[in-house]
Coordinates of C-alpha atoms in Angstrom, one line a residue:
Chain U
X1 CA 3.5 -9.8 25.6
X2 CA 0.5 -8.1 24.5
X3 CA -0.8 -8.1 21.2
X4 CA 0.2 -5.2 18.9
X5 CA -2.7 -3.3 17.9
X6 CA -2.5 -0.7 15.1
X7 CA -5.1 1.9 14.6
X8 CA -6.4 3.4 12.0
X9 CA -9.0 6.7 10.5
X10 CA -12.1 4.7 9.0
X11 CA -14.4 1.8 8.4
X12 CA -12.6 -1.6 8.4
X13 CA -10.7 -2.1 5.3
X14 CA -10.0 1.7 4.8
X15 CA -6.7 2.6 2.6
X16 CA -5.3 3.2 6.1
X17 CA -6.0 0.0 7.7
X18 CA -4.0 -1.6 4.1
X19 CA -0.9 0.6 5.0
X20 CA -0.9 -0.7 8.7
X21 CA -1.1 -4.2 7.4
X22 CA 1.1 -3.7 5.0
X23 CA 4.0 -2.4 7.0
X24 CA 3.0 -4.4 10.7
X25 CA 2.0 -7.5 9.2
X26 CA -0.9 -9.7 10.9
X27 CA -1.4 -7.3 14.0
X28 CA -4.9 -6.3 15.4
X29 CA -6.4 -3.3 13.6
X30 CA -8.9 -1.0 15.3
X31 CA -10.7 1.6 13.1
X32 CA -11.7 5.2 14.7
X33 CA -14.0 7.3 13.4
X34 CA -12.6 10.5 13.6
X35 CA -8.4 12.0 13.6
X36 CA -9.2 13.2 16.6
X37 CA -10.5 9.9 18.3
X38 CA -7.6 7.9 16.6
X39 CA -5.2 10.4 18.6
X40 CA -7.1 10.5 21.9
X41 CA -6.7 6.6 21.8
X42 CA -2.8 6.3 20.7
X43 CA -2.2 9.7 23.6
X44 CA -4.3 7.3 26.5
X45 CA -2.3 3.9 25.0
X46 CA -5.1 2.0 24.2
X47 CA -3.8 0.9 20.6
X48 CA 0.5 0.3 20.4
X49 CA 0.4 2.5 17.0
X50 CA -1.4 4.7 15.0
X51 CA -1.6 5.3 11.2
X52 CA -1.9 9.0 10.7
X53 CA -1.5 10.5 7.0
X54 CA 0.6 13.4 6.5
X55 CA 1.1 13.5 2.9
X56 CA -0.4 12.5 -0.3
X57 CA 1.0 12.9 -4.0
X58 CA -1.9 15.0 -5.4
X59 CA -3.1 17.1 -2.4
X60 CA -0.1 17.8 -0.5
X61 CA 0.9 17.9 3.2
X62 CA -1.9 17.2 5.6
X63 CA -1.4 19.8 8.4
X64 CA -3.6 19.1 10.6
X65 CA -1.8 15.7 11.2
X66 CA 1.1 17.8 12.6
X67 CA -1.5 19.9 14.6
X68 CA -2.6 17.2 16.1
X69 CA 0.6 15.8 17.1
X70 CA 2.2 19.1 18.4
X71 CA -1.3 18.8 20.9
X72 CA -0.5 15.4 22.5
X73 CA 3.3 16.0 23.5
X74 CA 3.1 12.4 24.5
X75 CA 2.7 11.0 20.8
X76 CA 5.8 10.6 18.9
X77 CA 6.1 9.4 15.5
X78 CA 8.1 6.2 16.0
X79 CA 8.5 5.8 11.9
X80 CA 7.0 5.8 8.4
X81 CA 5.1 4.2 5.7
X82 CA 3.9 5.2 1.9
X83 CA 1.0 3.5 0.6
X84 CA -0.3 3.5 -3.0
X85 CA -3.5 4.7 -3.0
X86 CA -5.8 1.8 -5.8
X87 CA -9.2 1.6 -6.3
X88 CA -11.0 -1.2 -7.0
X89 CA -14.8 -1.7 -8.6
X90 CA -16.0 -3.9 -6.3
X91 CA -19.2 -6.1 -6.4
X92 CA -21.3 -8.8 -4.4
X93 CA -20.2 -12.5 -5.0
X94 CA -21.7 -13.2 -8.3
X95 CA -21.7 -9.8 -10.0
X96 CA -20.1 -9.0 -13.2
X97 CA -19.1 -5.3 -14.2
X98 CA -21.9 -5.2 -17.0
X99 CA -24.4 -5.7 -14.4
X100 CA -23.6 -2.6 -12.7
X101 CA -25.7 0.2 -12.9
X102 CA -24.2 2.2 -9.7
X103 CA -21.0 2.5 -8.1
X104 CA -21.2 4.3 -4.7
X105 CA -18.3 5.7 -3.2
X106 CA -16.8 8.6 -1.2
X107 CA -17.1 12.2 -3.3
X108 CA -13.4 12.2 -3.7
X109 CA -12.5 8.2 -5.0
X110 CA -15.4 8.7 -7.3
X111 CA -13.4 11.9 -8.7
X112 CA -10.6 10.1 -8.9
X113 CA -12.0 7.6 -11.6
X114 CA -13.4 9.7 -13.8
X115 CA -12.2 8.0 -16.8
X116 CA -13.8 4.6 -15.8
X117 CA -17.3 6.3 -15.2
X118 CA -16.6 8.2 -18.9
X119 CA -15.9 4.5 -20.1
X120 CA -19.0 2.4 -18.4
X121 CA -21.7 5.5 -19.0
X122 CA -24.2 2.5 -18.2
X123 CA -22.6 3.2 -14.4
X124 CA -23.5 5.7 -12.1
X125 CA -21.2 7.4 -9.5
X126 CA -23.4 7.7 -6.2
X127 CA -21.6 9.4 -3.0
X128 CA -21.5 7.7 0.0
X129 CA -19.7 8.1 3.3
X130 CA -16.4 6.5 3.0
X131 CA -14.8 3.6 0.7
X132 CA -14.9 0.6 2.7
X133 CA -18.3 1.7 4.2
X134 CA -19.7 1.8 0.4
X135 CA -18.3 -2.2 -0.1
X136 CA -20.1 -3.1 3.4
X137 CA -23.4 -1.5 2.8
X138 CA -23.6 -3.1 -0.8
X139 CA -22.9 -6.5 0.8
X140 CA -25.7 -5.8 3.0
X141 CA -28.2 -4.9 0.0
X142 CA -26.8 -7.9 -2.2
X143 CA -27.9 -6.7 -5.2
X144 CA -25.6 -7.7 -8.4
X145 CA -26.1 -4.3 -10.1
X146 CA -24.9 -1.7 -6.9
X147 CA -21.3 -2.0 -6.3
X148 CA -19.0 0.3 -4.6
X149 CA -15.0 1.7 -5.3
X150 CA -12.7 0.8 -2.6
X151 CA -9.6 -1.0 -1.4
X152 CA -8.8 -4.6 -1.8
X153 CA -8.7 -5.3 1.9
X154 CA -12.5 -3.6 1.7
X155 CA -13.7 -6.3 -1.0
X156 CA -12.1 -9.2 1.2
X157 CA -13.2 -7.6 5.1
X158 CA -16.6 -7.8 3.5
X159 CA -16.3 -11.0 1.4
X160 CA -17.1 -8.8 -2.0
X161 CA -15.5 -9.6 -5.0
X162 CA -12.9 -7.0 -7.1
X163 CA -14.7 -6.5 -10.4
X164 CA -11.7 -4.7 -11.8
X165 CA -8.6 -3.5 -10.1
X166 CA -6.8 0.0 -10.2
X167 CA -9.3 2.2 -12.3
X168 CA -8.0 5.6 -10.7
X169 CA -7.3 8.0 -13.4
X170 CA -3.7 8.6 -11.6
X171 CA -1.0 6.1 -10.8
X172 CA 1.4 8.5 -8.5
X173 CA -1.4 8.7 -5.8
X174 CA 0.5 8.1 -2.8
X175 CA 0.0 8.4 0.3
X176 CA 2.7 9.0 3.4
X177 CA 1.7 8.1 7.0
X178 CA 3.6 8.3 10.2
X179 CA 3.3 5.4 12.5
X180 CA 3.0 7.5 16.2
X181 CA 2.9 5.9 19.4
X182 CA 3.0 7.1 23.0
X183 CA 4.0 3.8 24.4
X184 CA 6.9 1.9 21.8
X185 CA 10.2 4.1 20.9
X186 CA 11.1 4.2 17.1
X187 CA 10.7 1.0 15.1
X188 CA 13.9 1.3 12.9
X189 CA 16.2 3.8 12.1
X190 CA 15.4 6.4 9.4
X191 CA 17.6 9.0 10.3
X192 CA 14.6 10.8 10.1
X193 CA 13.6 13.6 13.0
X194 CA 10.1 15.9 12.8
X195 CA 10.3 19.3 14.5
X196 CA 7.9 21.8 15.4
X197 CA 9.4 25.5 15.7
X198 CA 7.6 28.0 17.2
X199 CA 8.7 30.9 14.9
X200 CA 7.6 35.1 15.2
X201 CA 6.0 36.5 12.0
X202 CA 8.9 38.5 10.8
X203 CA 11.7 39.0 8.4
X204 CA 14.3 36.3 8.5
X205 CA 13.2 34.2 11.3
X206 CA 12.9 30.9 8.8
X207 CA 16.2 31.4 7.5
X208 CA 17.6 32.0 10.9
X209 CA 16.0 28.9 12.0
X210 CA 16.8 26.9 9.0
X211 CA 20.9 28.0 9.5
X212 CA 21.0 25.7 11.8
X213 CA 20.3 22.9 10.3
X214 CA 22.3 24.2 6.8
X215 CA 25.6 25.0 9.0
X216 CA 25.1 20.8 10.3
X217 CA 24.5 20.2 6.9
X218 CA 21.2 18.6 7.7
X219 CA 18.6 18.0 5.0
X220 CA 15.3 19.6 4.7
X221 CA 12.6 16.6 3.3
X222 CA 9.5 18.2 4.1
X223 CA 8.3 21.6 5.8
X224 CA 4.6 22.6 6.2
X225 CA 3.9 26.4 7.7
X226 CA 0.7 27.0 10.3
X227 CA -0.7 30.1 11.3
X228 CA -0.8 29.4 15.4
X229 CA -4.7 29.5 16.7
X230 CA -5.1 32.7 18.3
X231 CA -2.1 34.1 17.7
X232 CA -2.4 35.4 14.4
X233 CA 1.4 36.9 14.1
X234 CA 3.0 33.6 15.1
X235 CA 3.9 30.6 13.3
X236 CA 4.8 27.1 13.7
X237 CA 6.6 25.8 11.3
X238 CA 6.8 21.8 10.6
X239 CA 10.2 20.5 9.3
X240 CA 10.9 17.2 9.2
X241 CA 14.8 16.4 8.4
X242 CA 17.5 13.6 7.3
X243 CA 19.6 14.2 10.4
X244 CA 21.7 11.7 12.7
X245 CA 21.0 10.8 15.9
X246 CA 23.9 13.1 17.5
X247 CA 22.4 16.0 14.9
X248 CA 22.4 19.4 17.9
X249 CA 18.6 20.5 17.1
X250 CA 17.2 21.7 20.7
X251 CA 16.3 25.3 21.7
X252 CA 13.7 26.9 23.9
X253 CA 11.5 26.7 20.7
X254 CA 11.8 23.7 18.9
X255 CA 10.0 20.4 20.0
X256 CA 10.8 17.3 18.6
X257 CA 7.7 15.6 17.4
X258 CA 9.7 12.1 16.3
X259 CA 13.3 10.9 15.6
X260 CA 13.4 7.6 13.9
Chain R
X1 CA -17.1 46.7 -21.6
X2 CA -18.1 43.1 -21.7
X3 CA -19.3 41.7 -17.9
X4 CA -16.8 39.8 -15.4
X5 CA -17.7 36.4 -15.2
X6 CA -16.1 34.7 -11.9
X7 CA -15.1 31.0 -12.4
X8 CA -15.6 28.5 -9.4
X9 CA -15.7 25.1 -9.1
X10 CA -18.5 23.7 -7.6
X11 CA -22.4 23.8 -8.3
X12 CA -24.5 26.9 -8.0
X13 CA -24.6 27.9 -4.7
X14 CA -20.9 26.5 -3.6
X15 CA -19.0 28.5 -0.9
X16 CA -16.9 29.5 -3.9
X17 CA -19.4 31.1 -5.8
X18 CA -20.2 32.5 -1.8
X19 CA -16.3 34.0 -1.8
X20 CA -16.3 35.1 -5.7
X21 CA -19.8 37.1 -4.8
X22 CA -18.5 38.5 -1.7
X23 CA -15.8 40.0 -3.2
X24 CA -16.5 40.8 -6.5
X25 CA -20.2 42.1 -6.2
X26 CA -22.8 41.6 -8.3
X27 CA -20.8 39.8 -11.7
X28 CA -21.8 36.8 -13.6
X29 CA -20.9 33.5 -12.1
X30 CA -19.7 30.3 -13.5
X31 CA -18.9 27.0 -12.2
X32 CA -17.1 24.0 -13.2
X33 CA -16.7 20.7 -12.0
X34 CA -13.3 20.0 -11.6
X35 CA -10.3 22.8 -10.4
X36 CA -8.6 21.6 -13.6
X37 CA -11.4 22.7 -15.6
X38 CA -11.7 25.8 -13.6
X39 CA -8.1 26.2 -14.8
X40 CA -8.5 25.6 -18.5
X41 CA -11.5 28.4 -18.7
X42 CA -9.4 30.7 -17.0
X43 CA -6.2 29.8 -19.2
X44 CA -8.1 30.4 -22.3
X45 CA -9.4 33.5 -21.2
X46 CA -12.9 32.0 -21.3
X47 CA -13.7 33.8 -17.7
X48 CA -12.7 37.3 -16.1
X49 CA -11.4 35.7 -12.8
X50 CA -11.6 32.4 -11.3
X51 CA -11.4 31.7 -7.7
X52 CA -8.8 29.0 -6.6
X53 CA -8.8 27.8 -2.7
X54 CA -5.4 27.8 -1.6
X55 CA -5.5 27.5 2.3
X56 CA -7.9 26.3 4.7
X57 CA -7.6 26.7 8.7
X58 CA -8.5 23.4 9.4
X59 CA -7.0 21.5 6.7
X60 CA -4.3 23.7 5.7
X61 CA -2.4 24.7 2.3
X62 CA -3.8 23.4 -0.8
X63 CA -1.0 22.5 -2.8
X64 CA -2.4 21.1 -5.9
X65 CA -3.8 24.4 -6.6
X66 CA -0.4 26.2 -6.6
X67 CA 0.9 23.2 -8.9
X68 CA -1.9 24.3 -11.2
X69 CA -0.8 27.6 -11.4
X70 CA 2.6 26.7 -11.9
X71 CA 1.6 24.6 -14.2
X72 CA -0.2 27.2 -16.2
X73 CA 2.7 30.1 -16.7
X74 CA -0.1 32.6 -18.4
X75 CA -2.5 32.5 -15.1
X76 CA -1.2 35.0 -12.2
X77 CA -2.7 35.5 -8.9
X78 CA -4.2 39.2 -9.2
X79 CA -6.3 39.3 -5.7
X80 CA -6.9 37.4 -2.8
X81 CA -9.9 36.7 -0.5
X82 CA -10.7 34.8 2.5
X83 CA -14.6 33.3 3.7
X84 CA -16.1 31.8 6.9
X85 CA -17.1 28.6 5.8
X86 CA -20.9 28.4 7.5
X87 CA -23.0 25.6 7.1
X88 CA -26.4 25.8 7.6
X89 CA -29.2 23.8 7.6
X90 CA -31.4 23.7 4.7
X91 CA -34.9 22.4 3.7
X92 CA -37.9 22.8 1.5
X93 CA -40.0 25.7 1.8
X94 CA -42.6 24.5 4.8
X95 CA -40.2 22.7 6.1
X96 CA -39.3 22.8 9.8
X97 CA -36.3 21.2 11.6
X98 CA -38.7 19.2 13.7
X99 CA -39.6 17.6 10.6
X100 CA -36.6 16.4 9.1
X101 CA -35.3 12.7 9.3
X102 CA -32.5 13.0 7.0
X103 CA -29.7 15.8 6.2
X104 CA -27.9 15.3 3.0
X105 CA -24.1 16.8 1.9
X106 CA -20.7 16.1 1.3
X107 CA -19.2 13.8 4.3
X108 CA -16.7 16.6 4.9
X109 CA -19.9 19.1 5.3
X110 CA -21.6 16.2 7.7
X111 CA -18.4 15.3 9.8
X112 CA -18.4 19.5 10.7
X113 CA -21.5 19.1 11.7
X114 CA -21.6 16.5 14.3
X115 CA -21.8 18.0 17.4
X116 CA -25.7 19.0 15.8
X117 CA -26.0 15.5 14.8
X118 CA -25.8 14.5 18.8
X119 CA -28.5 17.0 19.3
X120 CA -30.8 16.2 16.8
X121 CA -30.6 12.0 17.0
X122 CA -33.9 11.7 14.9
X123 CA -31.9 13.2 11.8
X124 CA -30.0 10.8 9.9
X125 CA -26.7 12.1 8.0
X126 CA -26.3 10.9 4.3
X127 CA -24.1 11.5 2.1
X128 CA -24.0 13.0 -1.2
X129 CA -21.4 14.7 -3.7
X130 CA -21.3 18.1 -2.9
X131 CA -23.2 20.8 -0.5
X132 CA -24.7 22.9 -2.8
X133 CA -26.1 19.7 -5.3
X134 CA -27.4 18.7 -1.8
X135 CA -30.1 21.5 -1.7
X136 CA -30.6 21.1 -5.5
X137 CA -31.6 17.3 -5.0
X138 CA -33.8 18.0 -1.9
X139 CA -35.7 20.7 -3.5
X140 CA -35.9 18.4 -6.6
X141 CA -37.6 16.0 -4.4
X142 CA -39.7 18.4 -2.6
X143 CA -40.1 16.3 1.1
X144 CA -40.0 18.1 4.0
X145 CA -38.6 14.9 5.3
X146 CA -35.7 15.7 3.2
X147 CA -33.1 18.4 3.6
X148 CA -29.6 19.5 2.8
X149 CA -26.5 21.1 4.6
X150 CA -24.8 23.6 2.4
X151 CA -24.2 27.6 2.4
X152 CA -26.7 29.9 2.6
X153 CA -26.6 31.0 -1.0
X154 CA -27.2 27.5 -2.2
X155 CA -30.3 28.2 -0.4
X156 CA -30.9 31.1 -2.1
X157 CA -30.0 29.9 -5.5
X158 CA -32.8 26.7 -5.3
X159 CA -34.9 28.6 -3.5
X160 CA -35.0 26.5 -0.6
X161 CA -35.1 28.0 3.3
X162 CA -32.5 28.1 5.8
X163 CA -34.1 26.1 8.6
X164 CA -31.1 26.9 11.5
X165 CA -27.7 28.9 10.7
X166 CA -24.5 28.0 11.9
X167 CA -24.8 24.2 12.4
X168 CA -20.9 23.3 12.1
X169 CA -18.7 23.0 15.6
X170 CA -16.0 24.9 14.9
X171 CA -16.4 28.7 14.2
X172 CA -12.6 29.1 13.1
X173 CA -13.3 27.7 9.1
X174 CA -12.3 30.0 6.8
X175 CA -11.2 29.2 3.3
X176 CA -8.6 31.5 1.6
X177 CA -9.0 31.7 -2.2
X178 CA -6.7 33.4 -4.5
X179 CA -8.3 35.5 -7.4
X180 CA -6.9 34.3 -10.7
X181 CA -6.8 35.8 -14.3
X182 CA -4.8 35.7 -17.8
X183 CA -6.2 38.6 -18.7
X184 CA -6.6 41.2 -16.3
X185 CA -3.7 42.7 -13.8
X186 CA -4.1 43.1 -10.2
X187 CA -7.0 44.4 -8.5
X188 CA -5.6 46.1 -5.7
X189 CA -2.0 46.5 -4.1
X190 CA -1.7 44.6 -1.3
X191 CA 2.1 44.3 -1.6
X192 CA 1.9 40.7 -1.4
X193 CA 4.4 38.4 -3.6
X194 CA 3.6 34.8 -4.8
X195 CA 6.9 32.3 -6.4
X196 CA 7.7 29.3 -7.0
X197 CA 11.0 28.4 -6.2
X198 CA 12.7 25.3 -7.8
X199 CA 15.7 24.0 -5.3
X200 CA 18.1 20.9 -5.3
X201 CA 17.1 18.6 -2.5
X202 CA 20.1 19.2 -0.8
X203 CA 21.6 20.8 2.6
X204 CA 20.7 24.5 3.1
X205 CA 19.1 25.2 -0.3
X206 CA 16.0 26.5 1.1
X207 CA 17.7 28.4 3.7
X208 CA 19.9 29.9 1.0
X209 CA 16.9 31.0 -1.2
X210 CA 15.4 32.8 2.0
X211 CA 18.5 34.6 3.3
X212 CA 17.5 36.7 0.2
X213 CA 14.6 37.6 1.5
X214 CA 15.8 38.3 4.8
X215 CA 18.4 40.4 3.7
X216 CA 15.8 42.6 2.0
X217 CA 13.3 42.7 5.2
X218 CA 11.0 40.7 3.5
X219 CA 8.3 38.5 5.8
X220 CA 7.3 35.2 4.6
X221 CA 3.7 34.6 4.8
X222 CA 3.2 30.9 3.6
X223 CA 5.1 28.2 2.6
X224 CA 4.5 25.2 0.8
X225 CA 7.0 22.4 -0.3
X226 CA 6.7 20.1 -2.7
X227 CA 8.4 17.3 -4.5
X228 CA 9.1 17.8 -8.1
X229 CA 6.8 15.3 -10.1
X230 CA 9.5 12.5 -12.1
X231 CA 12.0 14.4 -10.1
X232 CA 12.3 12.9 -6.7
X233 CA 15.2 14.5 -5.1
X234 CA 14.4 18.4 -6.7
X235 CA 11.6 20.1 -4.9
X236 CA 9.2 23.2 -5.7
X237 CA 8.8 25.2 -2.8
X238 CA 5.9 27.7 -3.1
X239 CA 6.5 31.3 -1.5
X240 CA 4.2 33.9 -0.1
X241 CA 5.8 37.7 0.6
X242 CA 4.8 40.5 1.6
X243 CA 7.0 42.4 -0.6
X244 CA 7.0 46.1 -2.3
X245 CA 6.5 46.2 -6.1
X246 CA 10.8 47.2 -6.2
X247 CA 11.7 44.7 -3.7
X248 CA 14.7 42.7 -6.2
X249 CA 13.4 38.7 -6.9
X250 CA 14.1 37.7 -10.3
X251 CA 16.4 34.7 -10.8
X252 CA 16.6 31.5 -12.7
X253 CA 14.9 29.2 -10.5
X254 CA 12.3 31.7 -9.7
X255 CA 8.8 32.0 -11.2
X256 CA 6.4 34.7 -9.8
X257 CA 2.9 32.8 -9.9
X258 CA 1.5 37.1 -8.7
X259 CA 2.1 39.9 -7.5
X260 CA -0.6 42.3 -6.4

């Protein structure tokens, strides 16, 4: 059998590549550069799965994750997995966090630890492209006084050392991705099924929809709303539900994006 | 009559300060670094208005900013406005694209970009925190090596030039921002309802809390769900209506975040 190979948004040792490990175990990882490219691949079966985020604690649903999905009808999400999100300061081998200077890191994870830059003023926050691309460009420079915020896995890809662990202002960042495959069926079962509704822009046509599920006594877990491109009266409407298997959720405009 | 000042976050020149200007006219702008910041001034009745992205077409609904105003029951939503997000490329005055080897900006701002980037193989992308501190830097630096992707009014504001408009591949980013105050009322009527809505995580809530908006003809313009922080099974779900001012949607799990 082949190999299982998981795929994931980002540089080697992203957050997204620790959620794949995390929940596949030792499988090959392949990194994309873009959403778009990670989708492509998973839709032409190059990789078994793909990591793609659809929630985080602080910034909500990720909608165009479900986009994306709805586009490649072949893709279905096969299950689920919630990662914490915890950055590290990370160094070369050798550094200590008083020899820092500089910390670079993407715009957003250098937000995110505020309170450690507020802490170590001797340290400044420089932005760079992505997390684990920071921790493999300071490898590259080796010099004890640049490190860079990022993942655990991004400090051992690159053979840099964690300075200090977890120095995020917030501990509820989470972040939810669905595992989406166009060649496996579902990996366990979740009870869990992800609809897309194709809904008209008028009075009572969510609640309509939403009967349906209320008269099975289905549950609603999550539900993101999208203006449809082009057609600016129209809706699709992403629900994603605790329902069993034998659950009656088909109609002439409903597609099932995953049931796992 | 003391002058409206117009909270954004950002630096000068931000796509924010772009919308708040566009709208608003020729008023006293202010940024601040964080949206909770942006918040606080705006709580505190430190600022007139204070502009508050809440959707975007490509990423979609920004939930942590309808936390924030939840989260701060004096703030209401008194306007709303939406901006093409247009990214341009910038450099010093002299400069010519032809010259540049390097474009700095936010890696969100560089990744819209990329289709240029193929073009133009001799520029470099590199990141840096935000768009419009991008054009402040390069003018700082004064090479015509150097320059910046950001809005044209971060051009304007560091009195750098717009060396080609447009640059981003997809025309369809706008950013919708609602228009926030604690001390003013609405600006204009445009019979549109914002409310939180606290439900049990449980079978048919949400379609239960809608039926009363069907019932009273009322369309739903946006949706947003969320799970209650500390409270895992209890979820907020934000609400947009278009609603008349006498349309009846007071209750006890309701909380109007504006109407206007």
């Amino acid at each position: 059998m082949a190999r299982t190979i998981a795929a994931f948004q980002g540089e080697a040792g992203a957050f997204s590549e620790e959620a794949a490990l995390a929940l596949l175990g030792d499988v090959q990882t392949r990194g994309y550069r873009t959403f778009e490219d990670l989708v492509a691949a998973v839709d032409a079966g190059e990789v078994t799965y793909g990591f793609l985020p659809c929630e985080n604690t602080i910034t909500g649903s990720i909608a165009r994750s479900y986009d994306l999905l709805f586009e490649h009808p072949r893709i279905k999400i096969v299950d689920e997995t919630t990662r914490r999100i915890e950055q590290c300061a990370i160094g070369v081998p050798g550094a200590r966090l008083d020899m820092l200077d500089r910390l670079f890191s993407h715009p957003v994870a250098l937000e995110q630890c505020r309170r450690f830059f507020v802490q170590h003023a001797a340290i400044a926050a420089v932005a760079a492209d992505d997390t684990a691309g920071a921790v493999r460009a300071i490898m590259e420079a080796g010099d004890a006084r640049a490190g860079a915020i990022g993942g655990a896995l991004a400090a051992q890809r690159y053979g840099a050392v964690i300075l200090q662990r977890s120095i995020q202002d917030h501990d509820n960042n989470f972040t939810r991705f669905f595992v989406i495959s166009s060649t496996m069926g579902p990996r366990r079962d979740l009870g869990r099924i992800c609809l897309a509704l194709h809904l008209p822009h008028e009075p009572g046509s969510l609640h309509k929809a939403l009967g349906r599920f209320a008269k099975q006594n289905i549950n609603l877990r999550a539900l993101v709303a999208r203006p449809r491109r082009g057609e600016p009266f129209e809706y699709t409407f992403y629900v994603e539900l605790d329902a069993a298997a034998e659950a009656d959720l088909t109609g002439p405009n409903i597609f099932v994006l995953g049931a796992y």
